[in-house]
Short mmCIF file of C-alpha atoms and ligand atoms in Angstrom, two decimals:
data_model
loop_
_atom_site.label_atom_id
_atom_site.label_comp_id
_atom_site.label_asym_id
_atom_site.label_seq_id
_atom_site.Cartn_x
_atom_site.Cartn_y
_atom_site.Cartn_z
CA UNK O 1 5.60 -17.75 -0.23
CA UNK O 2 5.72 -18.34 -3.84
CA UNK O 3 8.22 -16.15 -6.21
CA UNK O 4 5.79 -14.34 -9.30
CA UNK O 5 6.48 -16.68 -11.41
CA UNK O 6 7.16 -14.99 -14.95
CA UNK O 7 5.05 -17.26 -17.67
CA UNK O 8 2.26 -16.46 -15.68
CA UNK O 9 2.80 -12.37 -16.54
CA UNK O 10 2.88 -13.39 -20.15
CA UNK O 11 0.25 -15.19 -19.52
CA UNK O 12 -2.52 -12.66 -17.88
CA UNK O 13 -0.69 -10.09 -20.16
CA UNK O 14 -1.96 -11.90 -23.45
CA UNK O 15 -5.43 -12.99 -21.84
CA UNK O 16 -5.75 -9.43 -20.51
CA UNK O 17 -7.09 -8.63 -23.71
CA UNK O 18 -10.70 -10.40 -22.73
CA UNK O 19 -10.53 -11.97 -26.31
CA UNK O 20 -10.51 -15.77 -26.01
CA UNK O 21 -7.32 -17.39 -26.67
CA UNK O 22 -6.81 -21.35 -27.67
CA UNK O 23 -3.70 -23.40 -26.09
CA UNK O 24 -2.12 -23.53 -29.56
CA UNK O 25 -1.92 -19.90 -30.34
CA UNK O 26 -0.66 -19.55 -26.35
CA UNK O 27 1.23 -22.57 -26.07
CA UNK O 28 3.29 -20.48 -29.62
CA UNK O 29 2.92 -17.23 -28.63
CA UNK O 30 4.82 -18.10 -24.83
CA UNK O 31 6.30 -21.03 -26.14
CA UNK O 32 5.43 -23.56 -22.95
CA UNK O 33 3.21 -27.15 -22.67
CA UNK O 34 0.35 -27.82 -22.36
CA UNK O 35 0.27 -29.16 -19.56
CA UNK O 36 2.21 -25.78 -18.56
CA UNK O 37 -0.97 -23.82 -19.56
CA UNK O 38 -3.07 -25.89 -17.31
CA UNK O 39 -1.02 -25.16 -14.43
CA UNK O 40 -0.58 -21.46 -14.95
CA UNK O 41 -4.66 -21.18 -15.19
CA UNK O 42 -5.26 -23.79 -12.28
CA UNK O 43 -3.10 -21.92 -9.92
CA UNK O 44 -5.45 -18.47 -11.43
CA UNK O 45 -8.17 -19.82 -10.24
CA UNK O 46 -6.83 -21.32 -6.41
CA UNK O 47 -6.32 -18.02 -6.38
CA UNK O 48 -9.84 -16.53 -6.62
CA UNK O 49 -9.33 -15.27 -10.36
CA UNK O 50 -11.81 -16.59 -12.38
CA UNK O 51 -10.88 -17.97 -15.97
CA UNK O 52 -13.39 -18.68 -18.64
CA UNK O 53 -12.88 -22.08 -20.49
CA UNK O 54 -14.08 -22.77 -23.71
CA UNK O 55 -13.25 -25.80 -23.77
CA UNK O 56 -11.69 -26.24 -27.66
CA UNK O 57 -11.80 -22.97 -28.58
CA UNK O 58 -9.15 -21.68 -24.95
CA UNK O 59 -9.90 -19.04 -22.57
CA UNK O 60 -10.75 -16.09 -21.64
CA UNK O 61 -10.81 -14.14 -18.20
CA UNK O 62 -13.94 -11.40 -17.47
CA UNK O 63 -11.43 -8.82 -17.39
CA UNK O 64 -8.12 -7.10 -17.82
CA UNK O 65 -5.34 -8.77 -15.64
CA UNK O 66 -2.01 -7.36 -15.34
CA UNK O 67 -0.56 -8.64 -13.00
CA UNK O 68 3.22 -6.94 -11.06
CA UNK O 69 6.38 -6.99 -12.77
CA UNK O 70 9.04 -5.59 -11.36
CA UNK O 71 11.49 -5.33 -14.66
CA UNK O 72 8.58 -2.43 -15.34
CA UNK O 73 8.23 -0.89 -12.04
CA UNK O 74 12.73 -0.46 -12.23
CA UNK O 75 12.05 1.30 -15.59
CA UNK O 76 9.44 3.30 -14.15
CA UNK O 77 12.01 4.64 -11.26
CA UNK O 78 14.41 7.28 -12.23
CA UNK O 79 17.86 6.08 -12.05
CA UNK O 80 19.66 7.19 -9.07
CA UNK O 81 16.57 5.96 -6.43
CA UNK O 82 16.52 2.33 -8.90
CA UNK O 83 20.62 1.51 -8.30
CA UNK O 84 19.06 1.78 -4.02
CA UNK O 85 16.72 -0.83 -5.11
CA UNK O 86 16.63 -4.55 -3.85
CA UNK O 87 13.13 -5.48 -5.19
CA UNK O 88 11.28 -8.80 -5.14
CA UNK O 89 7.58 -9.89 -5.87
CA UNK O 90 5.42 -12.57 -4.64
CA UNK O 91 2.21 -14.17 -6.14
CA UNK O 92 1.62 -15.25 -1.80
CA UNK O 93 3.24 -14.28 0.90
CA UNK O 94 1.66 -13.89 4.47
CA UNK O 95 2.78 -10.20 5.42
CA UNK O 96 5.27 -8.07 3.19
CA UNK O 97 5.59 -6.34 6.38
CA UNK O 98 6.80 -10.05 7.91
CA UNK O 99 8.64 -10.90 5.40
CA UNK O 100 10.72 -7.63 5.30
CA UNK O 101 11.18 -8.31 8.87
CA UNK O 102 12.98 -11.80 8.20
CA UNK O 103 15.07 -10.89 5.33
CA UNK O 104 17.05 -8.25 5.32
CA UNK O 105 20.01 -6.43 2.59
CA UNK O 106 22.05 -3.96 4.45
CA UNK O 107 23.79 -2.08 1.82
CA UNK O 108 20.03 -1.81 -0.25
CA UNK O 109 16.26 0.02 0.73
CA UNK O 110 14.47 -3.58 0.49
CA UNK O 111 11.49 -3.37 -1.30
CA UNK O 112 8.78 -6.14 -1.09
CA UNK O 113 5.10 -6.34 -3.13
CA UNK O 114 3.17 -9.47 -3.51
CA UNK O 115 0.27 -10.10 -5.05
CA UNK O 116 -2.07 -11.56 -2.21
CA UNK O 117 -0.96 -11.15 1.26
CA UNK O 118 -2.65 -14.58 3.23
CA UNK O 119 -2.48 -12.24 6.76
CA UNK O 120 -2.10 -9.15 5.54
CA UNK O 121 -2.24 -6.93 9.04
CA UNK O 122 -3.63 -3.67 10.03
CA UNK O 123 -2.72 -1.07 12.33
CA UNK O 124 -4.29 -2.20 16.01
CA UNK O 125 -4.07 -5.71 15.44
CA UNK O 126 -6.13 -6.15 13.01
CA UNK O 127 -6.12 -7.80 9.47
CA UNK O 128 -6.22 -6.22 5.82
CA UNK O 129 -7.87 -7.96 3.28
CA UNK O 130 -5.60 -8.26 0.33
CA UNK O 131 -6.75 -10.22 -2.40
CA UNK O 132 -5.08 -11.54 -5.25
CA UNK O 133 -4.52 -9.07 -8.34
CA UNK O 134 -6.46 -5.90 -7.68
CA UNK O 135 -4.76 -4.07 -5.21
CA UNK O 136 -1.05 -3.02 -4.15
CA UNK O 137 0.31 -4.28 -1.07
CA UNK O 138 3.93 -2.98 -0.70
CA UNK O 139 6.78 -2.40 2.24
CA UNK O 140 9.81 -1.03 2.16
CA UNK O 141 12.93 -1.39 4.70
CA UNK O 142 14.85 1.73 5.63
CA UNK O 143 18.41 1.39 7.84
CA UNK O 144 19.02 4.81 9.96
CA UNK O 145 21.41 4.60 12.59
CA UNK O 146 19.80 6.68 14.69
CA UNK O 147 17.77 5.40 17.58
CA UNK O 148 14.43 4.89 17.23
CA UNK O 149 12.94 7.43 19.20
CA UNK O 150 13.72 9.93 16.67
CA UNK O 151 11.21 8.77 13.99
CA UNK O 152 7.89 9.66 15.53
CA UNK O 153 5.35 10.29 13.19
CA UNK O 154 6.63 8.49 10.65
CA UNK O 155 3.17 7.54 9.76
CA UNK O 156 2.42 11.13 8.80
CA UNK O 157 5.24 11.17 6.70
CA UNK O 158 4.19 8.50 4.50
CA UNK O 159 0.75 9.78 4.02
CA UNK O 160 1.78 12.45 2.89
CA UNK O 161 4.21 10.58 0.10
CA UNK O 162 1.07 8.24 -0.83
CA UNK O 163 -0.65 11.18 -1.00
CA UNK O 164 2.32 12.99 -3.60
CA UNK O 165 2.43 9.83 -5.57
CA UNK O 166 -1.41 10.04 -6.76
CA UNK O 167 -0.95 13.79 -7.72
CA UNK O 168 2.08 12.87 -9.97
CA UNK O 169 -1.30 9.76 -11.79
CA UNK O 170 -3.66 12.72 -10.96
CA UNK O 171 -5.78 11.64 -8.85
CA UNK O 172 -5.25 13.99 -5.95
CA UNK O 173 -8.32 15.60 -5.99
CA UNK O 174 -11.23 14.95 -2.39
CA UNK O 175 -7.33 13.39 -1.03
CA UNK O 176 -6.99 14.19 2.23
CA UNK O 177 -5.17 12.10 5.59
CA UNK O 178 -6.78 10.64 8.54
CA UNK O 179 -4.33 11.33 11.74
CA UNK O 180 -2.53 8.76 12.13
CA UNK O 181 -1.71 6.59 8.87
CA UNK O 182 -4.98 6.93 6.57
CA UNK O 183 -5.35 8.36 3.31
CA UNK O 184 -9.10 8.62 2.08
CA UNK O 185 -10.69 9.79 -0.95
CA UNK O 186 -13.58 12.19 0.35
CA UNK O 187 -14.98 10.36 3.89
CA UNK O 188 -13.56 6.65 2.03
CA UNK O 189 -10.56 4.32 3.19
CA UNK O 190 -8.41 4.31 -0.10
CA UNK O 191 -5.32 3.54 1.69
CA UNK O 192 -3.62 2.62 4.97
CA UNK O 193 0.19 2.21 6.32
CA UNK O 194 1.92 -0.09 9.03
CA UNK O 195 5.35 1.07 10.56
CA UNK O 196 6.98 -1.48 12.32
CA UNK O 197 10.42 -0.33 14.41
CA UNK O 198 12.99 -2.13 15.81
CA UNK O 199 17.00 -0.84 16.92
CA UNK O 200 19.65 -3.25 17.16
CA UNK O 201 22.71 -3.12 19.52
CA UNK O 202 24.06 -1.24 16.94
CA UNK O 203 22.00 1.44 17.33
CA UNK O 204 20.88 0.89 13.57
CA UNK O 205 17.19 1.48 13.65
CA UNK O 206 15.24 -0.45 10.72
CA UNK O 207 11.95 1.27 9.45
CA UNK O 208 9.41 -1.21 8.00
CA UNK O 209 7.03 0.24 6.27
CA UNK O 210 3.83 -1.01 4.36
CA UNK O 211 1.27 0.40 2.05
CA UNK O 212 -2.18 -1.23 1.57
CA UNK O 213 -3.57 0.66 -1.44
CA UNK O 214 -7.32 -0.39 -2.56
CA UNK O 215 -6.56 -0.24 -6.56
CA UNK O 216 -8.91 -2.35 -8.34
CA UNK O 217 -10.93 -3.72 -5.80
CA UNK O 218 -15.16 -3.24 -6.51
CA UNK O 219 -15.86 -4.95 -3.73
CA UNK O 220 -16.36 -7.09 -1.16
CA UNK O 221 -18.76 -8.81 0.98
CA UNK O 222 -15.24 -8.79 3.68
CA UNK O 223 -17.06 -8.60 7.25
CA UNK O 224 -13.79 -7.46 8.46
CA UNK O 225 -14.04 -4.25 7.39
CA UNK O 226 -15.28 -1.65 9.80
CA UNK O 227 -14.48 1.03 7.83
CA UNK O 228 -15.96 2.97 4.39
CA UNK O 229 -14.15 2.00 1.83
CA UNK O 230 -12.47 2.82 -1.87
CA UNK O 231 -10.39 2.22 -4.35
CA UNK O 232 -8.83 3.66 -7.52
CA UNK O 233 -10.39 2.25 -9.92
CA UNK O 234 -13.83 2.78 -8.07
CA UNK O 235 -12.14 6.62 -8.48
CA UNK O 236 -12.10 6.65 -11.88
CA UNK O 237 -14.31 4.32 -13.24
CA UNK O 238 -11.67 2.22 -14.99
CA UNK O 239 -9.23 -1.00 -14.61
CA UNK O 240 -5.92 0.43 -13.61
CA UNK O 241 -2.60 -0.74 -13.90
CA UNK O 242 -0.53 -1.10 -10.45
CA UNK O 243 2.97 -0.89 -11.87
CA UNK O 244 3.34 2.13 -12.13
CA UNK O 245 1.66 3.82 -9.42
CA UNK O 246 3.53 1.16 -7.64
CA UNK O 247 6.89 3.20 -8.96
CA UNK O 248 5.13 5.66 -7.83
CA UNK O 249 4.85 5.19 -4.79
CA UNK O 250 8.02 3.36 -4.28
CA UNK O 251 9.88 6.82 -5.54
CA UNK O 252 8.20 8.74 -3.42
CA UNK O 253 8.74 7.21 -0.28
CA UNK O 254 12.10 7.55 -1.17
CA UNK O 255 12.07 10.82 -1.41
CA UNK O 256 10.49 11.81 1.37
CA UNK O 257 11.38 9.10 4.22
CA UNK O 258 15.32 10.27 3.61
CA UNK O 259 14.13 14.26 3.68
CA UNK O 260 12.50 13.56 6.54
CA UNK O 261 15.92 11.36 8.25
CA UNK O 262 17.37 14.33 7.16
CA UNK O 263 15.37 17.56 8.47
CA UNK O 264 12.71 15.28 10.29
CA UNK O 265 8.93 16.39 10.75
CA UNK O 266 8.88 19.45 11.34
CA UNK O 267 9.56 20.44 7.39
CA UNK O 268 6.73 18.78 6.76
CA UNK O 269 4.01 20.42 9.07
CA UNK O 270 2.70 22.86 6.70
CA UNK O 271 1.45 20.25 4.09
CA UNK O 272 0.43 17.78 6.68
CA UNK O 273 -2.15 21.00 7.59
CA UNK O 274 -2.69 21.47 3.99
CA UNK O 275 -4.12 17.70 3.89
CA UNK O 276 -4.90 16.87 7.23
CA UNK O 277 -8.80 15.38 7.24
CA UNK O 278 -9.52 16.06 10.69
CA UNK O 279 -8.50 20.06 11.51
CA UNK O 280 -10.98 21.34 13.51
CA UNK O 281 -13.42 19.22 13.53
CA UNK O 282 -15.17 17.50 16.66
CA UNK O 283 -14.00 14.29 17.56
CA UNK O 284 -14.02 10.87 19.34
CA UNK O 285 -10.48 9.35 19.94
CA UNK O 286 -10.08 5.70 21.31
CA UNK O 287 -7.06 4.59 22.96
CA UNK O 288 -7.25 1.60 24.36
CA UNK O 289 -10.37 1.28 26.69
CA UNK O 290 -10.54 5.25 27.11
CA UNK O 291 -12.76 7.25 24.92
CA UNK O 292 -11.93 11.15 24.58
CA UNK O 293 -13.55 13.90 23.17
CA UNK O 294 -12.53 16.90 21.71
CA UNK O 295 -11.71 19.03 18.65
CA UNK O 296 -8.48 19.23 16.81
CA UNK O 297 -5.74 21.25 17.20
CA UNK O 298 -3.28 20.17 14.63
CA UNK O 299 -0.02 18.24 15.03
CA UNK O 300 2.63 18.72 17.23
CA UNK O 301 6.13 18.63 16.40
CA UNK O 302 6.25 14.55 17.85
CA UNK O 303 3.08 14.19 15.36
CA UNK O 304 1.04 13.61 18.37
CA UNK O 305 -3.00 14.74 17.63
CA UNK O 306 -3.45 17.40 19.51
CA UNK O 307 -7.20 17.10 21.24
CA UNK O 308 -8.88 20.63 22.84
CA UNK O 309 -11.22 19.20 25.67
CA UNK O 310 -14.49 20.30 27.29
CA UNK O 311 -12.30 21.06 29.84
CA UNK O 312 -10.41 23.42 27.44
CA UNK O 313 -6.92 21.81 28.20
CA UNK O 314 -5.57 20.54 25.51
CA UNK O 315 -3.83 16.73 25.27
CA UNK O 316 -1.30 15.49 22.99
CA UNK O 317 -2.19 12.10 22.21
CA UNK O 318 0.58 9.79 20.37
CA UNK O 319 -2.06 6.54 19.30
CA UNK O 320 -5.45 6.49 19.15
CA UNK O 321 -8.20 5.51 16.57
CA UNK O 322 -10.49 8.66 15.86
CA UNK O 323 -13.67 8.93 14.04
CA UNK O 324 -15.60 12.37 13.95
CA UNK O 325 -18.30 12.86 16.34
CA UNK O 326 -21.89 13.22 14.65
C1 BTN W 401 -3.93 0.18 8.40
O1 BTN W 401 -4.92 0.60 8.31
O2 BTN W 401 -4.58 -1.06 9.20
C2 BTN W 401 -2.76 -0.89 8.20
C3 BTN W 401 -2.72 -1.78 6.62
C4 BTN W 401 -1.71 -1.22 6.60
C5 BTN W 401 -1.31 -3.10 5.19
C6 BTN W 401 0.03 -3.17 4.36
S1 BTN W 401 -0.72 -4.52 3.04
C7 BTN W 401 1.59 -4.13 2.87
C8 BTN W 401 2.09 -4.28 3.74
N1 BTN W 401 2.32 -5.93 4.43
C9 BTN W 401 0.92 -6.04 5.56
O3 BTN W 401 0.52 -7.13 6.33
N2 BTN W 401 0.67 -4.87 5.79
C10 BTN W 401 0.71 -4.01 5.20
#
């Protein structure tokens, strides 16, 4: 675990014009020593970032690398939401969800972002590939004095809030939600969410909501991808600054989760139906060792998936992995 070093942010901002910067110029610009510069460059290389060293001439980055910046994120979030938040940003963490499980703030909505996760977690015990500086790995913890069973369908709401954030950024075309938690662009996975719920002895439920959004990732040899994926950069063909996107994700999540806690899942039903990728499709649903085939008939008031089986019976599923029947 390492908190994001503000000087590393400054260095990356400076090098993000992809011009050559000599050590003297960097020293003067950032007011740091040559030793500190070489240590920061070493850190970047250890995180897998390619920094070109031009000998005496200095350093260049082949690609812009704008790191996450708490000040910029806060500046972009409306004042009334901002005052509710406690935001922390790390260079590296095992998993932002796990960090929030251990580090609570009962008075605030705690937000954690990390440039890298060494043990990023996906649904169903899978891992979530989390390379340094490329994507958004964000977790938010909410507390409500309500029992855990009142939060069914929560991951659907998280998906809707991501979609709305993408709409704010004018990136919503071809985006849909695949029950229960995938954000797709066309047929490829753009983001996933991992919701973890606990209730303490006083009846206070802790909602830990983790979002992994592929932003600048272009390629990967990772065998762990079991599903075709894409990133915002692949879609729009240019690298993106993750700070405005993070701010929009946080802002939308706070709005959606508070409305969900007040009004319940069904007040979002129409919005869900509009973006439901599986609606009307013939699918295979894997649940544990069992496999079911059927036609998707939407969701019920718990957010469970309704499947019309071969015998015409409609069965509700609270969890499972869906794939389109070929
Ligand atoms: C999935 O689609 O399987 C869910 C992926 C969730 C990934 C995010 S990244 C931020 C947060 N921290 C984690 O360890 N996982 C979630």
